[in-house]
Short mmCIF file of C-alpha atoms and ligand atoms in Angstrom, two decimals:
data_model
loop_
_atom_site.label_atom_id
_atom_site.label_comp_id
_atom_site.label_asym_id
_atom_site.label_seq_id
_atom_site.Cartn_x
_atom_site.Cartn_y
_atom_site.Cartn_z
CA MET A 1 102.73 113.26 114.15
CA GLU A 2 105.74 114.11 116.28
CA ARG A 3 106.34 116.02 119.51
CA LEU A 4 107.26 119.65 118.96
CA ASP A 5 110.51 119.52 120.95
CA LYS A 6 111.60 116.49 118.91
CA ILE A 7 110.76 118.17 115.61
CA LEU A 8 112.83 121.21 116.58
CA ALA A 9 115.69 119.09 117.87
CA ASN A 10 115.68 117.12 114.60
CA THR A 11 116.91 120.26 112.83
CA GLY A 12 120.14 120.07 114.80
CA ARG A 13 119.83 123.66 115.98
CA TRP A 14 118.65 122.89 119.49
CA SER A 15 119.03 120.03 121.92
CA ARG A 16 115.77 118.52 123.20
CA LYS A 17 116.24 120.48 126.44
CA GLU A 18 116.88 123.75 124.62
CA ALA A 19 113.94 123.12 122.32
CA ARG A 20 111.65 122.68 125.34
CA ALA A 21 112.86 125.99 126.77
CA VAL A 22 112.34 127.80 123.46
CA VAL A 23 108.76 126.51 123.26
CA ARG A 24 107.97 127.36 126.89
CA ALA A 25 109.25 130.90 126.32
CA GLY A 26 106.50 131.32 123.71
CA ARG A 27 108.99 131.80 120.88
CA VAL A 28 107.69 129.02 118.64
CA ALA A 29 104.70 129.24 116.31
CA VAL A 30 103.23 126.42 114.28
CA ASP A 31 101.24 127.33 111.20
CA GLY A 32 101.09 130.86 112.56
CA ARG A 33 99.83 130.00 116.07
CA THR A 34 102.04 130.25 119.14
CA ALA A 35 102.78 126.85 120.62
CA CYS A 36 102.41 126.45 124.37
CA THR A 37 103.99 123.13 125.35
CA PRO A 38 106.81 120.97 123.96
CA GLU A 39 104.63 117.85 124.20
CA GLU A 40 102.17 119.05 121.55
CA LYS A 41 102.26 116.86 118.47
CA TYR A 42 102.32 118.14 114.91
CA ARG A 43 102.62 116.93 111.39
CA GLU A 44 106.14 117.43 110.20
CA ASP A 45 105.05 119.38 107.14
CA ALA A 46 103.53 122.15 109.26
CA VAL A 47 105.40 125.46 109.14
CA PHE A 48 107.47 126.12 112.24
CA THR A 49 108.84 129.52 113.16
CA VAL A 50 111.08 130.56 116.04
CA ASP A 51 111.05 134.26 116.88
CA GLY A 52 109.07 134.78 113.70
CA GLU A 53 111.65 133.17 111.41
CA THR A 54 110.87 130.02 109.50
CA VAL A 55 113.06 127.24 110.83
CA SER A 56 115.23 126.48 107.85
CA GLY A 57 116.57 123.16 106.76
CA LEU A 58 113.17 121.95 107.77
CA ARG A 59 109.92 121.22 106.13
CA LEU A 60 109.02 120.61 102.62
CA VAL A 61 105.40 121.66 102.30
CA TYR A 62 102.83 120.04 99.99
CA LEU A 63 99.34 121.44 99.54
CA MET A 64 96.43 120.78 97.27
CA LEU A 65 94.39 123.81 96.35
CA HIS A 66 91.03 123.95 94.61
CA LYS A 67 91.91 126.83 92.32
CA PRO A 68 88.97 129.12 91.62
CA GLY A 69 88.66 130.98 88.35
CA GLY A 70 90.04 134.53 88.31
CA LEU A 71 93.40 134.03 90.00
CA LEU A 72 96.77 133.83 88.28
CA CYS A 73 98.77 130.66 88.63
CA ALA A 74 102.01 132.33 89.65
CA THR A 75 103.89 133.26 92.81
CA GLU A 76 103.77 137.01 92.21
CA ASP A 77 102.41 139.50 89.77
CA PRO A 78 102.61 143.30 89.84
CA ARG A 79 98.97 143.80 88.85
CA GLN A 80 96.84 140.78 89.61
CA PRO A 81 96.27 138.53 92.61
CA THR A 82 97.86 135.09 92.43
CA VAL A 83 96.79 131.78 93.94
CA LEU A 84 99.13 132.44 96.87
CA ALA A 85 96.64 135.07 98.06
CA LEU A 86 94.43 132.16 99.15
CA LEU A 87 97.01 130.91 101.65
CA PRO A 88 97.54 132.19 105.18
CA GLU A 89 100.41 134.61 105.71
CA HIS A 90 102.81 132.06 107.24
CA LEU A 91 102.53 129.83 104.17
CA ARG A 92 103.33 132.67 101.80
CA ARG A 93 106.87 132.84 103.15
CA VAL A 94 108.07 129.28 102.64
CA GLY A 95 108.82 129.36 98.93
CA LEU A 96 105.70 127.58 97.68
CA PHE A 97 105.04 127.58 93.95
CA PRO A 98 102.38 125.97 91.76
CA VAL A 99 103.39 122.74 90.03
CA GLY A 100 102.39 123.46 86.45
CA ARG A 101 100.17 126.23 85.24
CA LEU A 102 96.44 126.51 84.93
CA ASP A 103 94.98 129.40 82.97
CA LYS A 104 93.48 132.26 84.96
CA ASP A 105 89.94 131.09 84.17
CA THR A 106 90.65 127.37 84.78
CA GLU A 107 89.55 125.82 88.06
CA GLY A 108 90.47 122.70 89.95
CA LEU A 109 93.42 120.79 91.30
CA LEU A 110 96.62 122.70 91.86
CA LEU A 111 99.56 121.24 93.74
CA LEU A 112 101.68 123.76 95.62
CA THR A 113 105.02 122.82 97.07
CA ASN A 114 108.52 124.08 97.80
CA ASP A 115 109.96 120.70 96.77
CA GLY A 116 111.76 121.65 93.56
CA PRO A 117 112.98 118.16 92.59
CA LEU A 118 109.49 116.66 92.96
CA ALA A 119 107.95 119.46 90.85
CA HIS A 120 110.63 118.94 88.24
CA ARG A 121 109.86 115.22 88.03
CA LEU A 122 106.12 115.76 87.78
CA LEU A 123 106.52 118.34 85.02
CA SER A 124 109.22 116.60 83.02
CA PRO A 125 107.94 116.05 79.46
CA ARG A 126 109.60 112.63 79.46
CA ARG A 127 107.47 111.34 82.34
CA HIS A 128 104.07 111.87 80.70
CA VAL A 129 102.24 112.40 83.99
CA ASP A 130 98.51 112.25 83.14
CA LYS A 131 96.40 115.33 83.80
CA ARG A 132 92.63 114.90 83.70
CA TYR A 133 90.17 117.70 83.02
CA LEU A 134 86.45 118.26 82.81
CA VAL A 135 85.79 120.35 79.71
CA ARG A 136 82.60 122.11 78.66
CA ALA A 137 82.46 123.55 75.14
CA ASP A 138 80.01 125.73 73.23
CA GLY A 139 78.95 122.77 71.09
CA PRO A 140 78.67 118.97 71.35
CA PHE A 141 81.75 116.74 71.26
CA THR A 142 81.66 114.07 68.54
CA ALA A 143 83.18 110.67 67.85
CA GLY A 144 85.40 112.49 65.34
CA ASP A 145 86.74 114.73 68.15
CA GLU A 146 87.53 111.61 70.19
CA ALA A 147 89.47 110.18 67.27
CA ALA A 148 91.28 113.48 66.60
CA PHE A 149 92.41 113.76 70.24
CA ALA A 150 93.53 110.11 70.22
CA ALA A 151 95.51 110.49 67.03
CA GLY A 152 97.69 113.30 68.39
CA MET A 153 96.72 116.60 66.81
CA ALA A 154 98.82 119.06 64.92
CA LEU A 155 97.73 122.53 66.01
CA GLY A 156 97.44 125.48 63.64
CA ASP A 157 100.87 126.79 64.61
CA GLY A 158 102.45 123.46 63.68
CA LEU A 159 102.73 122.20 67.25
CA ARG A 160 102.22 118.45 67.46
CA CYS A 161 100.37 117.13 70.52
CA LEU A 162 100.83 113.68 71.98
CA PRO A 163 97.81 111.37 71.78
CA ALA A 164 95.20 112.43 74.33
CA ARG A 165 92.00 110.79 75.54
CA LEU A 166 88.64 112.49 75.13
CA GLU A 167 85.70 110.69 76.75
CA ARG A 168 82.32 112.07 75.85
CA LEU A 169 79.81 112.51 78.66
CA GLU A 170 76.03 112.29 78.73
CA GLN A 171 75.87 116.06 78.49
CA ALA A 172 77.08 116.28 74.87
CA GLU A 173 78.92 119.58 75.37
CA GLU A 174 81.01 118.02 78.16
CA ALA A 175 83.95 115.64 78.06
CA LEU A 176 86.74 114.26 80.20
CA VAL A 177 90.12 114.93 78.63
CA THR A 178 93.36 113.30 79.71
CA LEU A 179 96.61 114.88 78.56
CA GLN A 180 100.10 113.45 78.95
CA GLU A 181 101.67 116.88 78.66
CA GLY A 182 100.89 120.50 79.46
CA LYS A 183 101.38 122.86 76.58
CA TYR A 184 100.17 126.45 76.71
CA HIS A 185 96.34 126.62 76.45
CA GLN A 186 96.49 123.04 75.22
CA ILE A 187 92.90 121.93 75.76
CA LYS A 188 91.52 125.23 74.51
CA ARG A 189 93.63 124.95 71.37
CA MET A 190 92.79 121.30 70.75
CA THR A 191 89.09 122.04 71.25
CA ALA A 192 89.35 125.03 68.90
CA ALA A 193 90.90 122.70 66.32
CA CYS A 194 87.64 120.69 66.60
CA GLY A 195 85.64 123.83 65.82
CA LYS A 196 84.47 124.59 69.37
CA ARG A 197 85.32 126.99 72.17
CA VAL A 198 85.95 125.92 75.76
CA VAL A 199 83.52 127.66 78.10
CA TYR A 200 84.55 125.88 81.32
CA LEU A 201 87.65 123.94 82.32
CA LYS A 202 88.46 122.18 85.56
CA ARG A 203 91.44 119.97 86.41
CA LEU A 204 90.35 116.85 88.27
CA SER A 205 93.63 115.03 88.77
CA MET A 206 97.34 115.04 88.17
CA GLY A 207 99.09 111.69 88.14
CA PRO A 208 97.97 109.85 91.28
CA LEU A 209 96.63 112.99 92.95
CA ALA A 210 92.88 113.71 92.67
CA LEU A 211 91.10 116.88 93.70
CA ASP A 212 89.48 116.32 97.08
CA PRO A 213 85.72 116.74 96.52
CA ALA A 214 85.44 118.20 100.03
CA LEU A 215 87.47 121.25 98.97
CA LYS A 216 85.38 124.13 97.69
CA PRO A 217 86.90 126.56 95.16
CA GLY A 218 89.49 128.64 97.02
CA GLU A 219 90.04 126.04 99.74
CA TRP A 220 93.24 124.06 100.33
CA ARG A 221 94.62 121.34 102.57
CA TYR A 222 97.92 119.61 103.24
CA LEU A 223 98.55 116.43 101.27
CA THR A 224 98.21 113.26 103.30
CA VAL A 225 101.22 111.03 103.86
CA GLU A 226 99.73 108.53 101.38
CA GLU A 227 99.26 111.18 98.72
CA ARG A 228 102.85 112.29 99.12
CA ALA A 229 104.09 108.72 98.87
CA ARG A 230 102.10 108.20 95.66
CA LEU A 231 103.60 111.35 94.15
CA GLU A 232 107.11 110.30 95.18
CA ALA A 233 106.54 106.97 93.42
CA GLN A 234 105.80 108.74 90.11
N1 URA X 301 94.54 123.41 78.95
C1 URA X 301 94.14 124.70 78.81
O1 URA X 301 93.77 125.14 77.74
N2 URA X 301 94.14 125.47 79.92
C2 URA X 301 94.51 125.02 81.14
O2 URA X 301 94.45 125.78 82.12
C3 URA X 301 94.92 123.69 81.26
C4 URA X 301 94.93 122.90 80.13
#
């Protein structure tokens, strides 16, 4: 947490004195709310605007969203609502994008950021960042399915998957699946190759980042400093 006048002055656009005057004039908003005094303290990844314009050269923003089913994982679409519709107006203007895609009907952890290099690292096929999912199918998972996932499947279209982990759960139709990659419809296709259809899919974690159980579908929060540090260390 940092004082507002210091945060603004850190951009190099205003001196501390000027920054105090800008705040007192009611020209500064933080996360969409007008700030009243320069002494107020904020997290540095909040979104700061002066006269309605996002202060540039500033904040990289990192959010975790509990994606509900029914929304597209994209920044815009001419016909359908995207996950950005769940964010307040001021956060829709800072260049956030989802890190990796979830299908429209998939729920769970989605990282949103405007930090391109971090997203690139997390998605790079060479890094093998683990992604963990809860899967429910229309039939029971078997020891044979576990072995097939572990062996690295060849899908019908010839695509070869890296070895993945399938852990069967007490409820025989459910499993935890950990992928090291993120190919199109990958879990649905691997499950289909085992003769079953996915009826529910939820992402639980991505690398060191786990879905906060306090977030209900459709809710989001900023990443904590520790969460960001763990992602940076990936
Ligand atoms: N695998 C899928 O089939 N769909 C997803 O959304 C994620 C992984």
